[in-house]
Each structure stands twice: as structure tokens, then as C-alpha cells.
Coordinates of C-alpha atoms and ligand atoms in Angstrom, one line a residue:
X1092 CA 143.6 84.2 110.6
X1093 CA 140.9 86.6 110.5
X1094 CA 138.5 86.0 107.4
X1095 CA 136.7 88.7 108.3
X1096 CA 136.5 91.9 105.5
X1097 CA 137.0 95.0 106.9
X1098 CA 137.3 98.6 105.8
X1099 CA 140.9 99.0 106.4
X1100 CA 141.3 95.9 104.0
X1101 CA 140.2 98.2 101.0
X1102 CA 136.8 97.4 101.1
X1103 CA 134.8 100.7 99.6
X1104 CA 132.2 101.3 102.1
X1105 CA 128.8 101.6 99.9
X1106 CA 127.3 104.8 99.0
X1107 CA 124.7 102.8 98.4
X1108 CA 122.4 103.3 101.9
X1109 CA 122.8 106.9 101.7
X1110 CA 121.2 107.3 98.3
X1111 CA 118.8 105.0 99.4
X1112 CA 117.7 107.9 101.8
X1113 CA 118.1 110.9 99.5
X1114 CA 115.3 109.0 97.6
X1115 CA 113.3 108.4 100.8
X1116 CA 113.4 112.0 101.9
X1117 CA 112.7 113.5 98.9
X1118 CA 109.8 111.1 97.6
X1119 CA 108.5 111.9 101.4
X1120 CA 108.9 115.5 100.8
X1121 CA 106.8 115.3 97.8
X1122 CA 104.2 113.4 99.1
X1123 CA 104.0 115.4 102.6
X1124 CA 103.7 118.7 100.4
X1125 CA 101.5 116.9 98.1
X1126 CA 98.8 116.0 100.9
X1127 CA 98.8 119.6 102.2
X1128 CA 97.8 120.6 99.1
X1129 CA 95.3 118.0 98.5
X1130 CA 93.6 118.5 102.0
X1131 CA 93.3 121.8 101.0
X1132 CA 92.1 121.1 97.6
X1133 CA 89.4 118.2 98.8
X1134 CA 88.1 121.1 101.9
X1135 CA 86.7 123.3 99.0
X1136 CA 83.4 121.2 99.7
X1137 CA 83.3 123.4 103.1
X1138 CA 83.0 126.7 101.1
X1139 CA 80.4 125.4 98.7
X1140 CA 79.5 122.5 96.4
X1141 CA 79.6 125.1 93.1
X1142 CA 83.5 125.8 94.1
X1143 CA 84.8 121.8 94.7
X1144 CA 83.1 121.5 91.4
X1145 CA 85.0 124.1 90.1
X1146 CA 88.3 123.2 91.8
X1147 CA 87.7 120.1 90.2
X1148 CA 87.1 121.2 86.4
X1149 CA 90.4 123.2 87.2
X1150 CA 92.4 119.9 87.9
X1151 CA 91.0 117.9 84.5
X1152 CA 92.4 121.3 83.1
X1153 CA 89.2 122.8 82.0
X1154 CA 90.9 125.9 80.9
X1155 CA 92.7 124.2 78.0
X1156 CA 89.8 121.8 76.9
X1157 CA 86.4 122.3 76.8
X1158 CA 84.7 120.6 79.3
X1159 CA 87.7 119.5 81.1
X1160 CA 89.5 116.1 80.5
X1161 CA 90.2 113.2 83.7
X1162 CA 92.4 111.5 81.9
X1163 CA 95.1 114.8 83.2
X1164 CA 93.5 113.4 86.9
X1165 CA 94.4 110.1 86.3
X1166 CA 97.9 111.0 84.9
X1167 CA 98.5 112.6 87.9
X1168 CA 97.1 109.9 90.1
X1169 CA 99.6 107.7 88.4
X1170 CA 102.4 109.8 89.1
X1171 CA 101.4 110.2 93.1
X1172 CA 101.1 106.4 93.1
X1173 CA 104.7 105.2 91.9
X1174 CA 106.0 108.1 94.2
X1175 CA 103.8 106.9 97.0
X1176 CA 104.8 102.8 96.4
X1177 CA 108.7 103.8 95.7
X1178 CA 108.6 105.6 99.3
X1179 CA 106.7 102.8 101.0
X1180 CA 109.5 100.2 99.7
X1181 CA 112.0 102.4 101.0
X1182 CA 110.6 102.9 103.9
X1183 CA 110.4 98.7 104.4
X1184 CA 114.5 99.0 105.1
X1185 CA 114.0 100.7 108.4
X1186 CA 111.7 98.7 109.4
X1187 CA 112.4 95.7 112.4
X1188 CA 113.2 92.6 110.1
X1189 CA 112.0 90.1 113.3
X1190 CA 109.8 90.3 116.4
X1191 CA 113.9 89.9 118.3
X1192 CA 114.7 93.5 117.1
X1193 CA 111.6 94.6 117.5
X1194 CA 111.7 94.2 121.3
X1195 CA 115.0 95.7 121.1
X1196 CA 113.8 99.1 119.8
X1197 CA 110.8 98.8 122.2
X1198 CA 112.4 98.4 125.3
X1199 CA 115.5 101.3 124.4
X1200 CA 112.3 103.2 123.0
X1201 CA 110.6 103.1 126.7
X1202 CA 113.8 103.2 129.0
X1203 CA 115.2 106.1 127.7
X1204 CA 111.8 107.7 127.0
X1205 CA 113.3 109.0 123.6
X1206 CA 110.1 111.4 122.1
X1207 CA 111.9 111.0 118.7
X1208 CA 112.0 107.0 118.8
X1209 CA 108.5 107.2 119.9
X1210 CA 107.8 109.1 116.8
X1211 CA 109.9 106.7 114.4
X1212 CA 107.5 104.0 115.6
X1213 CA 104.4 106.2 115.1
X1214 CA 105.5 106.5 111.9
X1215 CA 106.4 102.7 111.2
X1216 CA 103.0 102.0 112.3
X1217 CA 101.2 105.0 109.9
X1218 CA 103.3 104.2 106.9
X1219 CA 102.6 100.6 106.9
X1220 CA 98.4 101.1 107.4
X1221 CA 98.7 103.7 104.7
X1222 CA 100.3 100.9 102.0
X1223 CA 96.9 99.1 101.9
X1224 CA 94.7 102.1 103.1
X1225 CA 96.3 104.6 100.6
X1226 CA 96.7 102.3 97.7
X1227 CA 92.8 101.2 97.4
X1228 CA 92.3 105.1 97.7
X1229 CA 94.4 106.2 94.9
X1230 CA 93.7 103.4 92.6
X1231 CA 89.9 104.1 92.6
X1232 CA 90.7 108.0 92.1
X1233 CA 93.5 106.9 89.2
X1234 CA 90.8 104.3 87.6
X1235 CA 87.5 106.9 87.8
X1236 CA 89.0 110.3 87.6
X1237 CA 85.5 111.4 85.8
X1238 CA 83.7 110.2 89.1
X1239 CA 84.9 113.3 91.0
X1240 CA 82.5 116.0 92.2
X1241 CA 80.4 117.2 94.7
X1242 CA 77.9 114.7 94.5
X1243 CA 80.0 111.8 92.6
X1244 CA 82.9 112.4 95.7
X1245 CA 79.7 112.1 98.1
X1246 CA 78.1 109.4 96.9
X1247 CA 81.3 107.4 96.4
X1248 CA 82.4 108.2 100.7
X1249 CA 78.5 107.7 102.0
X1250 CA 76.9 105.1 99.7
X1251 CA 80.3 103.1 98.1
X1252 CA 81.3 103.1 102.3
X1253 CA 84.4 104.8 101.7
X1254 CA 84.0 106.8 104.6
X1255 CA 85.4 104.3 107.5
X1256 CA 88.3 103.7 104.9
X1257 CA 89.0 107.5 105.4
X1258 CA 88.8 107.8 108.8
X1259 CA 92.0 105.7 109.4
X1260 CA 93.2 106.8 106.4
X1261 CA 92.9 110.5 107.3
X1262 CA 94.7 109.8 110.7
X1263 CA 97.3 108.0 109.3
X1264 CA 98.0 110.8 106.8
X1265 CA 98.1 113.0 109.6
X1266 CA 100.2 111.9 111.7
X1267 CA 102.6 110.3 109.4
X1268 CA 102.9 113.6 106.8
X1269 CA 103.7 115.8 109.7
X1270 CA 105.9 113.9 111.7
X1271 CA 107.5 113.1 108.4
X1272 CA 108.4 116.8 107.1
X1273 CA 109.2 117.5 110.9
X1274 CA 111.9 114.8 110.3
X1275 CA 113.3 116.0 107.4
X1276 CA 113.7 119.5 108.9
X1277 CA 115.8 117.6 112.0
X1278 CA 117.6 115.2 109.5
X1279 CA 119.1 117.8 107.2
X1280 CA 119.4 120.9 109.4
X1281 CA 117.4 122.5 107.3
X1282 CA 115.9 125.4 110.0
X1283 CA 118.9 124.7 112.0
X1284 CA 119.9 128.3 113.7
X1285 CA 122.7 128.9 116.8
X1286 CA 120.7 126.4 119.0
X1287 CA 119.8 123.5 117.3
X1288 CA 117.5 122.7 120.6
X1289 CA 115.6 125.3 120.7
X1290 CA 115.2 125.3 117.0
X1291 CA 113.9 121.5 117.4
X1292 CA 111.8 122.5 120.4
X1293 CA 110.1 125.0 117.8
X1294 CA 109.9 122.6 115.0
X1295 CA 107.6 120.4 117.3
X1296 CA 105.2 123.0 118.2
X1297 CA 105.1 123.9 114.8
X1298 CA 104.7 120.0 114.2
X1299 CA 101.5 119.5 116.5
X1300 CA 100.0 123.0 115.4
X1301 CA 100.1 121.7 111.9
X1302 CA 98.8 118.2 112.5
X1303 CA 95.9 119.2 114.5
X1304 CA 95.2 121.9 111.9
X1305 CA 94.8 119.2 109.3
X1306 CA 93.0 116.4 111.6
X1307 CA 90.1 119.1 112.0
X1308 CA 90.1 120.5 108.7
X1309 CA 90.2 116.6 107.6
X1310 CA 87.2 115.5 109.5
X1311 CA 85.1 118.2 109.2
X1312 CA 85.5 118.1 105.1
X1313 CA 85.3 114.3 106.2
X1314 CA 82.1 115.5 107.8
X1315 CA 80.6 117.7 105.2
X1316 CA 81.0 114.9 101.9
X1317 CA 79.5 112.3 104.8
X1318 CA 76.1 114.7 105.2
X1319 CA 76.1 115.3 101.0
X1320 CA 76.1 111.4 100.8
X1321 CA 73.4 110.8 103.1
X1322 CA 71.2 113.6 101.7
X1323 CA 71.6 112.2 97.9
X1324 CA 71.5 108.6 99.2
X1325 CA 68.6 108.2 97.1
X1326 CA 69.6 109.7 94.1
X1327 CA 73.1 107.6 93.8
X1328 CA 74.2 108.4 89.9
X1329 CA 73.4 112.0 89.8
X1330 CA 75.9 114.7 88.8
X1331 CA 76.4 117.8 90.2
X1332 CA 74.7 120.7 88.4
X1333 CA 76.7 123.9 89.1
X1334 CA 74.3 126.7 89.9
X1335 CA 75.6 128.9 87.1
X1336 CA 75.3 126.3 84.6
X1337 CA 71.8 126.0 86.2
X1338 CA 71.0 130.0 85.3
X1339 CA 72.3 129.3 81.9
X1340 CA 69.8 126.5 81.5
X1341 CA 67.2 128.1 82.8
X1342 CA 67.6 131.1 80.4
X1343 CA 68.2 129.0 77.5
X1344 CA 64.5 127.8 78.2
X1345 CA 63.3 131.0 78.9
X1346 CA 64.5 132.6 76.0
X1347 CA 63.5 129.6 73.5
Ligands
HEM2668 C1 96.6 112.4 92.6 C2 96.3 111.7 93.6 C3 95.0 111.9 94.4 C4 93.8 112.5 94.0 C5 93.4 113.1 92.7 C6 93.0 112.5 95.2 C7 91.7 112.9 95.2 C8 90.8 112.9 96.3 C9 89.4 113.2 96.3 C10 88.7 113.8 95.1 C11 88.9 113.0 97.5 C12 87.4 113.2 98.0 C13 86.8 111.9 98.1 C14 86.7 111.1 96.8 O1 86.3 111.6 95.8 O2 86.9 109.8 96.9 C15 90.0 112.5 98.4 C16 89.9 112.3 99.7 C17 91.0 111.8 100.5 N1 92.2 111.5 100.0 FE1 92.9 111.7 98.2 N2 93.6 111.9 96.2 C18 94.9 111.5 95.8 C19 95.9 111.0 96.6 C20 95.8 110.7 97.9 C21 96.9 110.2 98.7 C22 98.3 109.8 98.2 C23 96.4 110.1 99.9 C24 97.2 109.5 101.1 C25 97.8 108.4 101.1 C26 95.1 110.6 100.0 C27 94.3 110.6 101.1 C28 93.0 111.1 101.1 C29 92.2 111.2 102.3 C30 92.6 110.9 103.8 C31 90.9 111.7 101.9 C32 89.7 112.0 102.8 C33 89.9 113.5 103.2 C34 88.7 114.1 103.9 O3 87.6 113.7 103.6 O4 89.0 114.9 104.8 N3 94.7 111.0 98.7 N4 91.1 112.4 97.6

């Protein structure tokens, strides 16, 4: 007799997996859009230190309270985090559960010379250095959102040795965030026209544009906090001084 349970025995096939994956691609989706935003955010340093300063009193929401308040920072930290840890434990289902199937994929990944398997390992790889590399990161920013500046940002990557943390952080972020939303187009069609091919083809240019766009932009903001750090190595501490605030100051003296 055959014990075994099968689907034509009235056994509901779970919707369970496919959920599972609604979560995964939407939590990605967050996160990819969020680091755009962020890289963009964290380059104001390369326009000057007076704007990341006041990029900065924008984001503790400086326009409702006087002087700005981190604690907004940190709420929003929080929120990227459990986002961040609920797509990392997702993400743990696809990945090889024994060395066996991981030879498995390897060797199917290398015969047929399958670009998209070689991406899903890229990715396995990224996502898993990003769960410790990402989660020192955002627990520092969640747990000091008043240290965040152009000097206090500095001083934290130069003199607190952040910046090798960042490097491999940076390229993991990279790589994984665009492959990532490049997956989601393929998954759910999403730019799918009359050739899904060629629209593919396109999506992958797009894909490298966009990740070498963000490497560069990344390492020379990586670059410019590196240089701040070193130059105020000495003065570790000190807060940024916006230049109008500075004018101000300098009046108030004058005129008193
Ligand atoms: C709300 C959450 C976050 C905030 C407020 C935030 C804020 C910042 C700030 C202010 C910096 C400049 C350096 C510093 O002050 O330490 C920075 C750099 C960086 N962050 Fe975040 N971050 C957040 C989440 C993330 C996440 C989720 C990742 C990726 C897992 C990430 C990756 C990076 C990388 C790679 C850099 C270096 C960028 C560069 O120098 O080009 N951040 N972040």
C-alpha cells in the first residue's frame, strides 16, 4: 500500500511558500528603494559639509522642532532594521541547507553557464555578509542618531575605523540591491512588453548601469567622509558648525 500523501489524496497544497515570497519581495523592494535613497542622502557630503548637515537637521525633522530631534532617526532606524532582519530570515529558505546541495547548484550553475543562477549565488553570498555587516551599521546609527554630521559621520568612519566595515559593506549593498530589484522586475513581469527577452536583455543593462552608478558614487562619498576624518583626526568630539550659523555668531558678537 502506498503510505505516501499526495495531492490527489486531498491534501491542500500550502499557500504557505508563496506568501513567504510576497513578504520577501516586497521587504526587498523596500530596502532596495530605501538604499538608493540613502546613497543619495549620505553623497550630500560631496556638495558641501554645510548641506549633509542640513540634510541631516531635515531627517531629525528640524522643521517641526526647534533644533531637530534624533529620536525621529532612530525611529526610523528601527523600522529599516526589522524590515532589514525579516528579509534576511526569509531569505535563509533559499538558501543550500548542506554542502551536498550546495555542490548541486554549483555544478548545474557552471554546466549550463546560467547568468541568472550565477546571480542567485552573488546574491546568497551579499545577503549573508550584509546580516553581520549591515546589522553592526544600523545598530550604531539606531543607538546614536545625534552622532550624525559632517564631522560626527567623519570622525565615526576615520577615527572609530568604520571605514573597512564600509567598504565590504558598500559592495555588498551594491551588488545585492541591484541585482535584487532587477529580480523582482523578472519575477513579476513587471516591465514585461511583446518580447520578454529583449525586455530582460534591457533590464540588465539597466542593472549594471545602475550598480556601477552607485559603486562610484559610494566610494567617492566613501572617499570624501575618509579625508574629513583624517583632517579632524585631532579634534575627535567636535561638532560641525554650519557656516550660516557661524555668520550669525559672528554678528551676535559684533553687534554686542
Ligand atoms: C534608517 C537607517 C539608516 C540610516 C539613518 C543610515 C545612515 C547612514 C549615515 C549617516 C551614513 C554615513 C556614515 C555614518 O554616519 O556612519 C551611512 C553610511 C552607509 N550606510 Fe547607512 N543608514 C541606514 C541604514 C543602512 C542600511 C540598511 C544599509 C545597508 C545594509 C546601509 C549601508 C550604508 C553604507 C554602505 C554606508 C557607507 C556609504 C558611503 O560612505 O558611501 N545603511 N548610513
Amino acid at each position: 500500500m502506498n503510505t505516501t500523501k499526495s495531492s490527489n489524496m486531498g491534501m491542500k497544497k500550502s499557500r504557505m511558500p508563496a506568501r513567504l515570497d510576497y513578504f520577501q519581495s516586497g521587504s526587498g523592494l523596500i530596502l532596495g528603494l530605501f538604499m538608493w535613497g540613502h546613497m543619495l542622502m549620505v553623497s550630500s557630503i560631496l556638495v558641501s559639509k554645510d548641506f549633509m548637515y542640513s540634510v541631516t537637521k531635515f531627517f531629525e525633522g528640524s522643521f517641526l522642532f526647534e533644533g531637530g530631534a534624533p529620536i525621529l532617526v532612530s525611529g526610523f532606524a528601527f523600522f529599516i532594521f526589522v524590515v532589514f532582519i525579516v528579509h534576511a530570515f526569509l531569505g535563509m529558505r533559499k538558501l543550500p541547507a548542506n554542502y551536498k546541495q550546495y555542490k548541486v547548484i554549483k555544478e548545474t550553475s557552471s554546466t549550463l553557464n546560467h547568468e541568472d543562477t550565477k546571480l542567485w549565488f552573488i546574491q546568497a553570498f551579499t545577503g549573508f555578509a550584509m546580516f553581520f555587516l549591515g546589522s553592526i551599521h544600523i545598530y550604531i546609527i539606531m543607538t546614536n542618531p545625534d552622532q550624525i554630521g559632517p564631522y560626527a559621520s567623519a570622525d565615526r568612519i576615520w577615527s572609530g575605523w568604520m571605514w573597512p566595515l564600509f567598504i565590504l559593506l558598500l559592495l555588498a549593498v551594491e551588488f545585492h540591491g541591484t541585482i535584487g530589484l532587477y529580480r523582482l522586475c523578472v519575477k513579476w513581469g513587471w516591465f514585461d512588453g511583446e518580447d520578454p527577452r529583449k525586455t530582460r536583455k534591457t533590464l540588465k543593462k539597466v542593472k549594471n548601469y545602475l550598480t556601477w552608478f552607485f559603486l562610484i558614487l559610494g566610494f567617492t562619498t566613501l572617499g570624501a567622509y575618509m579625508k574629513i576624518g583624517y583632517d579632524h583626526r585631532h579634534n575627535v568630539g567636535e561638532r560641525y558648525v554650519p557656516s550660516t550659523a557661524m555668520v550669525y555668531q559672528i554678528d551676535k558678537v559684533e553687534v554686542a
